[in-house]
Short mmCIF file of C-alpha atoms in Angstrom, two decimals:
data_model
loop_
_atom_site.label_atom_id
_atom_site.label_comp_id
_atom_site.label_asym_id
_atom_site.label_seq_id
_atom_site.Cartn_x
_atom_site.Cartn_y
_atom_site.Cartn_z
CA UNK A 1 69.48 87.82 58.03
CA UNK A 2 70.52 90.26 60.76
CA UNK A 3 74.04 91.57 60.96
CA UNK A 4 76.52 89.74 63.13
CA UNK A 5 77.99 91.98 65.84
CA UNK A 6 81.77 92.04 65.68
CA UNK A 7 83.71 92.67 68.89
CA UNK A 8 85.51 96.02 68.89
CA UNK A 9 89.24 95.81 69.50
CA UNK A 10 92.19 98.15 69.58
CA UNK A 11 95.96 97.75 69.77
CA UNK A 12 98.07 99.39 72.44
CA UNK A 13 101.55 98.98 73.84
CA UNK A 14 101.45 97.04 77.10
CA UNK A 15 103.79 96.01 79.89
CA UNK A 16 103.60 92.28 80.61
CA UNK A 17 105.75 92.11 83.76
CA UNK A 18 107.77 94.34 86.14
CA UNK A 19 110.50 94.81 83.54
CA UNK A 20 108.22 97.59 82.33
CA UNK A 21 109.04 96.88 78.69
CA UNK A 22 106.09 97.69 76.42
CA UNK A 23 105.11 95.81 73.29
CA UNK A 24 102.02 95.59 71.04
CA UNK A 25 98.90 94.15 72.63
CA UNK A 26 95.44 93.81 71.05
CA UNK A 27 92.45 93.76 73.38
CA UNK A 28 88.67 94.32 73.30
CA UNK A 29 86.88 97.62 73.89
CA UNK A 30 83.32 97.79 75.17
CA UNK A 31 80.58 98.96 72.84
CA UNK A 32 79.60 102.61 73.16
CA UNK A 33 77.04 102.81 75.97
CA UNK A 34 74.41 105.56 76.35
CA UNK A 35 76.82 107.84 78.27
CA UNK A 36 80.04 106.78 76.55
CA UNK A 37 82.35 108.56 74.13
CA UNK A 38 84.34 106.43 71.68
CA UNK A 39 87.67 108.18 71.05
CA UNK A 40 90.45 107.74 68.52
CA UNK A 41 93.67 108.53 70.38
CA UNK A 42 95.82 111.11 68.61
CA UNK A 43 98.46 112.02 71.19
CA UNK A 44 99.32 110.79 74.68
CA UNK A 45 101.77 112.33 77.13
CA UNK A 46 104.27 110.25 79.08
CA UNK A 47 104.41 110.67 82.87
CA UNK A 48 106.69 109.31 85.61
CA UNK A 49 103.62 107.50 86.95
CA UNK A 50 103.61 105.39 83.79
CA UNK A 51 107.06 104.09 84.78
CA UNK A 52 106.03 103.40 88.37
CA UNK A 53 102.96 101.47 87.23
CA UNK A 54 104.65 99.54 84.43
CA UNK A 55 107.47 98.45 86.76
CA UNK A 56 105.18 97.67 89.70
CA UNK A 57 107.04 100.18 91.87
CA UNK A 58 103.88 100.65 93.97
CA UNK A 59 103.23 96.91 94.28
CA UNK A 60 99.76 97.11 92.72
CA UNK A 61 100.34 96.49 89.02
CA UNK A 62 98.23 94.08 86.97
CA UNK A 63 99.39 92.83 83.59
CA UNK A 64 99.04 93.18 80.67
CA UNK A 65 98.89 96.94 81.26
CA UNK A 66 98.61 99.72 78.67
CA UNK A 67 99.78 102.96 80.36
CA UNK A 68 99.01 106.55 79.38
CA UNK A 69 96.78 109.08 81.16
CA UNK A 70 97.39 112.32 79.25
CA UNK A 71 95.17 111.44 76.31
CA UNK A 72 94.04 113.71 73.49
CA UNK A 73 91.84 112.26 70.78
CA UNK A 74 89.02 112.72 68.31
CA UNK A 75 85.44 111.66 68.98
CA UNK A 76 84.38 108.82 66.68
CA UNK A 77 81.01 107.99 68.24
CA UNK A 78 78.83 109.14 71.14
CA UNK A 79 76.17 107.34 73.14
CA UNK A 80 72.48 108.16 72.95
CA UNK A 81 72.53 110.23 76.19
CA UNK A 82 75.66 112.23 75.33
CA UNK A 83 74.92 115.88 74.60
CA UNK A 84 78.19 117.68 75.40
CA UNK A 85 80.29 116.04 72.67
CA UNK A 86 79.91 115.48 68.95
CA UNK A 87 81.71 113.37 66.38
CA UNK A 88 84.89 115.02 65.16
CA UNK A 89 85.58 117.06 68.30
CA UNK A 90 89.01 117.06 69.93
CA UNK A 91 88.77 115.85 73.51
CA UNK A 92 90.96 114.90 76.43
CA UNK A 93 91.01 112.14 79.05
CA UNK A 94 93.13 112.30 82.20
CA UNK A 95 93.91 110.03 85.13
CA UNK A 96 90.37 109.00 86.03
CA UNK A 97 87.61 107.38 83.96
CA UNK A 98 85.05 106.59 86.64
CA UNK A 99 83.76 107.27 90.16
CA UNK A 100 80.74 106.37 92.30
CA UNK A 101 78.96 109.67 91.39
CA UNK A 102 77.13 109.51 94.75
CA UNK A 103 79.61 110.37 97.53
CA UNK A 104 80.27 113.83 98.94
CA UNK A 105 83.39 114.22 96.81
CA UNK A 106 81.54 113.39 93.60
CA UNK A 107 78.64 115.67 94.52
CA UNK A 108 81.15 118.45 95.25
CA UNK A 109 82.72 117.93 91.80
CA UNK A 110 86.03 116.76 93.23
CA UNK A 111 85.70 113.22 91.93
CA UNK A 112 89.46 112.69 92.09
CA UNK A 113 88.96 112.17 95.86
CA UNK A 114 86.18 109.61 95.49
CA UNK A 115 87.18 106.39 97.26
CA UNK A 116 85.72 104.44 94.33
CA UNK A 117 87.47 106.40 91.57
CA UNK A 118 88.54 104.31 88.60
CA UNK A 119 91.98 104.92 87.12
CA UNK A 120 92.47 105.26 83.39
CA UNK A 121 94.55 102.09 83.44
CA UNK A 122 95.62 99.35 85.85
CA UNK A 123 92.16 99.30 87.36
CA UNK A 124 88.84 97.48 86.94
CA UNK A 125 85.86 99.20 85.33
CA UNK A 126 82.24 98.85 86.47
CA UNK A 127 81.77 96.04 83.92
CA UNK A 128 84.47 94.00 85.67
CA UNK A 129 86.99 94.36 82.84
CA UNK A 130 90.44 95.98 83.16
CA UNK A 131 90.93 99.60 82.18
CA UNK A 132 93.66 100.37 79.64
CA UNK A 133 95.25 103.73 78.91
CA UNK A 134 96.17 106.04 76.09
CA UNK A 135 99.19 104.27 74.59
CA UNK A 136 96.61 102.72 72.28
CA UNK A 137 94.59 103.41 69.18
CA UNK A 138 91.26 104.03 70.89
CA UNK A 139 89.39 104.32 74.20
CA UNK A 140 85.76 104.26 75.33
CA UNK A 141 85.17 106.67 78.22
CA UNK A 142 82.19 107.83 80.28
CA UNK A 143 81.30 111.36 79.12
CA UNK A 144 81.71 112.74 82.66
CA UNK A 145 85.44 112.08 82.46
CA UNK A 146 85.99 113.60 79.03
CA UNK A 147 86.88 117.28 78.47
CA UNK A 148 86.84 119.45 75.37
CA UNK A 149 90.15 120.66 73.98
CA UNK A 150 89.71 124.38 73.22
CA UNK A 151 90.10 125.39 69.59
CA UNK A 152 93.50 126.95 69.06
CA UNK A 153 95.24 124.70 71.60
CA UNK A 154 97.37 122.21 69.69
CA UNK A 155 96.51 118.61 70.63
CA UNK A 156 100.13 117.63 71.26
CA UNK A 157 100.48 120.62 73.58
CA UNK A 158 97.24 119.85 75.38
CA UNK A 159 98.28 116.30 76.32
CA UNK A 160 100.74 117.12 79.17
CA UNK A 161 98.35 119.73 80.55
CA UNK A 162 95.89 116.95 81.44
CA UNK A 163 98.18 115.79 84.25
CA UNK A 164 101.21 118.05 84.74
CA UNK A 165 99.34 121.28 84.05
CA UNK A 166 96.31 120.28 86.11
CA UNK A 167 98.43 119.15 89.05
CA UNK A 168 99.78 122.67 89.57
CA UNK A 169 96.67 124.61 88.53
CA UNK A 170 94.31 122.83 90.94
CA UNK A 171 96.00 123.73 94.27
CA UNK A 172 96.63 127.32 93.21
CA UNK A 173 92.92 127.66 92.47
CA UNK A 174 91.71 125.72 95.52
CA UNK A 175 93.90 127.57 98.05
CA UNK A 176 93.08 130.98 96.54
CA UNK A 177 96.62 131.47 95.32
CA UNK A 178 95.62 133.01 92.00
CA UNK A 179 95.94 136.73 92.74
CA UNK A 180 98.73 138.59 90.99
CA UNK A 181 101.64 139.77 93.11
CA UNK A 182 102.05 136.60 95.18
CA UNK A 183 105.54 135.23 95.74
CA UNK A 184 105.75 131.52 95.08
CA UNK A 185 108.37 128.86 94.51
CA UNK A 186 108.60 125.65 92.53
CA UNK A 187 110.68 122.94 94.20
CA UNK A 188 111.97 120.58 91.51
CA UNK A 189 112.11 121.44 87.82
CA UNK A 190 110.74 118.44 85.96
CA UNK A 191 107.59 117.85 83.92
CA UNK A 192 105.26 119.13 86.66
CA UNK A 193 107.69 121.79 87.89
CA UNK A 194 108.15 123.44 84.52
CA UNK A 195 104.38 123.77 84.18
CA UNK A 196 104.30 125.24 87.67
CA UNK A 197 106.63 128.01 86.59
CA UNK A 198 104.62 128.77 83.47
CA UNK A 199 101.20 128.76 85.13
CA UNK A 200 102.30 130.75 88.20
CA UNK A 201 103.96 133.36 85.99
CA UNK A 202 100.80 133.61 83.89
CA UNK A 203 98.90 134.37 87.11
CA UNK A 204 101.24 137.29 87.74
CA UNK A 205 103.31 135.72 90.51
CA UNK A 206 106.96 136.32 91.36
CA UNK A 207 108.35 132.81 90.86
CA UNK A 208 111.47 131.27 92.37
CA UNK A 209 112.78 127.90 91.24
CA UNK A 210 114.46 125.87 93.99
CA UNK A 211 116.89 123.20 92.86
CA UNK A 212 119.85 121.20 94.12
CA UNK A 213 122.44 122.80 91.82
CA UNK A 214 123.03 125.67 89.40
CA UNK A 215 122.59 123.28 86.47
CA UNK A 216 119.07 124.39 85.53
CA UNK A 217 119.41 128.09 86.35
CA UNK A 218 119.66 129.37 82.78
CA UNK A 219 116.83 127.10 81.69
CA UNK A 220 114.59 128.25 84.54
CA UNK A 221 115.18 131.95 84.09
CA UNK A 222 115.95 132.47 80.40
CA UNK A 223 113.55 129.91 78.91
CA UNK A 224 110.80 129.43 81.47
CA UNK A 225 110.69 132.98 82.80
CA UNK A 226 111.38 132.38 86.51
CA UNK A 227 112.25 135.52 88.48
CA UNK A 228 114.76 133.93 90.85
CA UNK A 229 116.72 130.74 91.32
CA UNK A 230 117.66 129.25 94.67
CA UNK A 231 120.18 126.44 95.28
CA UNK A 232 118.99 124.56 98.35
CA UNK A 233 122.51 123.57 99.41
CA UNK A 234 123.68 127.20 99.55
CA UNK A 235 123.11 128.24 103.17
CA UNK A 236 123.59 131.95 102.43
CA UNK A 237 121.01 131.92 99.62
CA UNK A 238 118.52 130.03 101.76
CA UNK A 239 119.00 132.41 104.68
CA UNK A 240 118.48 135.47 102.48
CA UNK A 241 115.24 133.97 101.16
CA UNK A 242 113.83 133.15 104.62
CA UNK A 243 110.25 134.31 105.35
CA UNK A 244 109.76 135.52 101.78
CA UNK A 245 107.32 133.12 100.09
CA UNK A 246 103.54 132.83 100.11
CA UNK A 247 103.65 129.24 98.88
CA UNK A 248 105.91 126.46 97.63
CA UNK A 249 104.80 123.79 95.15
CA UNK A 250 106.86 120.76 96.12
CA UNK A 251 107.09 118.49 93.06
CA UNK A 252 110.02 116.34 94.24
CA UNK A 253 109.07 112.62 94.01
CA UNK A 254 111.72 111.27 96.45
CA UNK A 255 112.24 111.63 100.18
CA UNK A 256 113.65 115.00 101.29
CA UNK A 257 113.68 117.19 104.40
CA UNK A 258 110.87 119.73 104.69
CA UNK A 259 112.34 122.07 107.30
CA UNK A 260 114.62 124.02 104.92
CA UNK A 261 111.60 124.91 102.81
CA UNK A 262 109.26 125.68 105.69
CA UNK A 263 111.77 128.34 106.76
CA UNK A 264 111.28 130.11 103.41
CA UNK A 265 107.56 130.66 103.97
CA UNK A 266 105.98 133.85 105.29
CA UNK A 267 103.44 133.78 108.11
CA UNK A 268 100.45 131.77 106.83
CA UNK A 269 102.59 130.38 104.01
CA UNK A 270 101.73 127.00 102.55
CA UNK A 271 103.94 124.09 101.45
CA UNK A 272 101.97 121.99 98.95
CA UNK A 273 103.16 118.40 98.47
CA UNK A 274 102.73 116.93 94.98
CA UNK A 275 105.38 114.24 94.69
CA UNK A 276 104.42 110.61 95.38
CA UNK A 277 106.85 109.49 98.09
CA UNK A 278 106.77 106.05 99.71
CA UNK A 279 108.56 107.04 102.91
CA UNK A 280 107.69 109.35 105.84
CA UNK A 281 108.53 113.04 105.62
CA UNK A 282 109.67 114.76 108.81
CA UNK A 283 109.69 118.23 110.36
CA UNK A 284 109.63 119.72 113.85
CA UNK A 285 106.30 121.25 114.81
CA UNK A 286 107.60 124.73 115.79
CA UNK A 287 108.49 125.25 112.12
CA UNK A 288 104.73 125.38 111.50
CA UNK A 289 103.50 126.80 114.78
CA UNK A 290 105.73 129.88 114.91
CA UNK A 291 104.53 131.06 111.51
CA UNK A 292 101.03 129.60 111.36
CA UNK A 293 102.27 127.76 108.30
CA UNK A 294 100.69 124.67 106.78
CA UNK A 295 101.62 121.59 104.81
CA UNK A 296 99.02 120.39 102.32
CA UNK A 297 98.68 117.51 99.91
CA UNK A 298 96.96 117.69 96.56
CA UNK A 299 96.14 115.21 93.81
CA UNK A 300 95.68 116.12 90.14
CA UNK A 301 92.42 118.10 89.89
CA UNK A 302 88.74 117.81 89.08
CA UNK A 303 87.15 117.49 85.67
CA UNK A 304 85.75 121.00 86.13
CA UNK A 305 89.21 122.35 86.94
CA UNK A 306 90.62 120.53 83.92
CA UNK A 307 88.33 122.47 81.59
CA UNK A 308 89.17 125.75 83.34
CA UNK A 309 92.90 125.03 83.17
CA UNK A 310 92.79 124.24 79.44
CA UNK A 311 90.96 127.52 78.74
CA UNK A 312 93.42 129.40 80.96
CA UNK A 313 96.41 127.94 79.11
CA UNK A 314 94.82 128.77 75.77
CA UNK A 315 94.08 132.37 76.78
CA UNK A 316 97.53 132.93 78.29
CA UNK A 317 99.38 131.20 75.46
CA UNK A 318 100.91 128.65 77.84
CA UNK A 319 102.63 125.77 76.09
CA UNK A 320 104.47 122.85 77.62
CA UNK A 321 107.99 122.03 76.44
CA UNK A 322 107.66 118.68 74.71
CA UNK A 323 109.49 116.12 72.62
CA UNK A 324 107.15 114.26 70.24
CA UNK A 325 108.01 110.60 69.55
CA UNK A 326 106.44 107.62 67.82
CA UNK A 327 105.19 104.58 69.71
CA UNK A 328 108.11 102.43 68.64
CA UNK A 329 110.32 104.81 70.66
CA UNK A 330 108.28 104.45 73.86
CA UNK A 331 110.67 102.13 75.70
CA UNK A 332 113.58 104.44 75.00
CA UNK A 333 111.44 107.41 76.07
CA UNK A 334 110.61 105.72 79.38
CA UNK A 335 114.29 104.92 79.90
CA UNK A 336 115.25 108.55 79.24
CA UNK A 337 112.43 109.88 81.42
CA UNK A 338 113.66 107.74 84.31
CA UNK A 339 117.01 109.53 83.94
CA UNK A 340 115.28 112.94 83.64
CA UNK A 341 116.68 113.18 80.12
CA UNK A 342 113.83 115.17 78.56
CA UNK A 343 112.81 118.83 78.38
CA UNK A 344 110.25 118.42 79.87
CA UNK A 345 107.61 115.99 78.64
CA UNK A 346 107.49 113.23 76.03
CA UNK A 347 104.33 113.10 73.94
CA UNK A 348 103.59 110.04 71.80
CA UNK A 349 102.16 110.64 68.33
CA UNK A 350 99.81 107.68 68.61
CA UNK A 351 97.79 108.36 65.47
CA UNK A 352 100.98 108.69 63.44
CA UNK A 353 102.48 105.46 64.77
CA UNK A 354 102.32 101.86 63.57
CA UNK A 355 100.93 100.19 66.67
CA UNK A 356 101.07 96.54 65.72
CA UNK A 357 104.79 96.26 65.08
#
């Protein structure tokens, strides 16, 4: 008699409602298709987006939902048409697991801007089934959306790079802000901001951290290596820094005025918006016109940029500041993250956790 095919399942920690509380949830995984990579999850970073999605802050959440989009794992199986990955390799998966592969964005290798992109979780895959993220034992992912983790880069360190690191690397690369000697600033010192400092410094930039108080000054300068620290409520400091910056990476995820920061930019300076903000941002047009300045938006980065960024971080010895926790601590971690009580990224040791309890 032939063998009976057994459905493949995995267990993750899912939100069931807008309380955002996660608990064990077992669900099916598709069989490994010709272009798929079957991955055992080892580590997964925790991002503010996971909170927004789990709590339905954006009004688009579907439950049950397993969050997690900074996934590092080990390849267990590859499809018949997969040539770039082999069993046993360490790999990463970020925010996106699918796209149309036909539009101008996909053909230009910027699939994150495809209008038919498929999110790692809280979305519907091409087979009509919901996508689930990396707070789980395993994933099956199209090879196009999988990246190799360079040897020598610790998997727990690589996890936050797949979102936070990529988010700051991509615009610096795209806007040709990679030459040494540039003067840049990081507005907001959280998970993304701290990676901004590290990556910009590794590119040879003079880096200023802009914050609302002196509270993080020692951290920014003594531990992260920033060259200067600017308190945005200090009018004298802001005036002295006017017309001095080539760019500002704005990582603040809540509404805030833009004009104070536009005044810090040189002629042709660029303010790059990274924070997801659900309310209009305002400025008066002469702030741009009189310095030929620009405001840009950017969203994570491409798969190609992800690979480049991981190699860059390996070569430069860039490491994120992390706190590793087990899955049974995830609800407390999300609570602490919401209060910005972490330096600077939680990473879940998924492989070392008991997922079904």
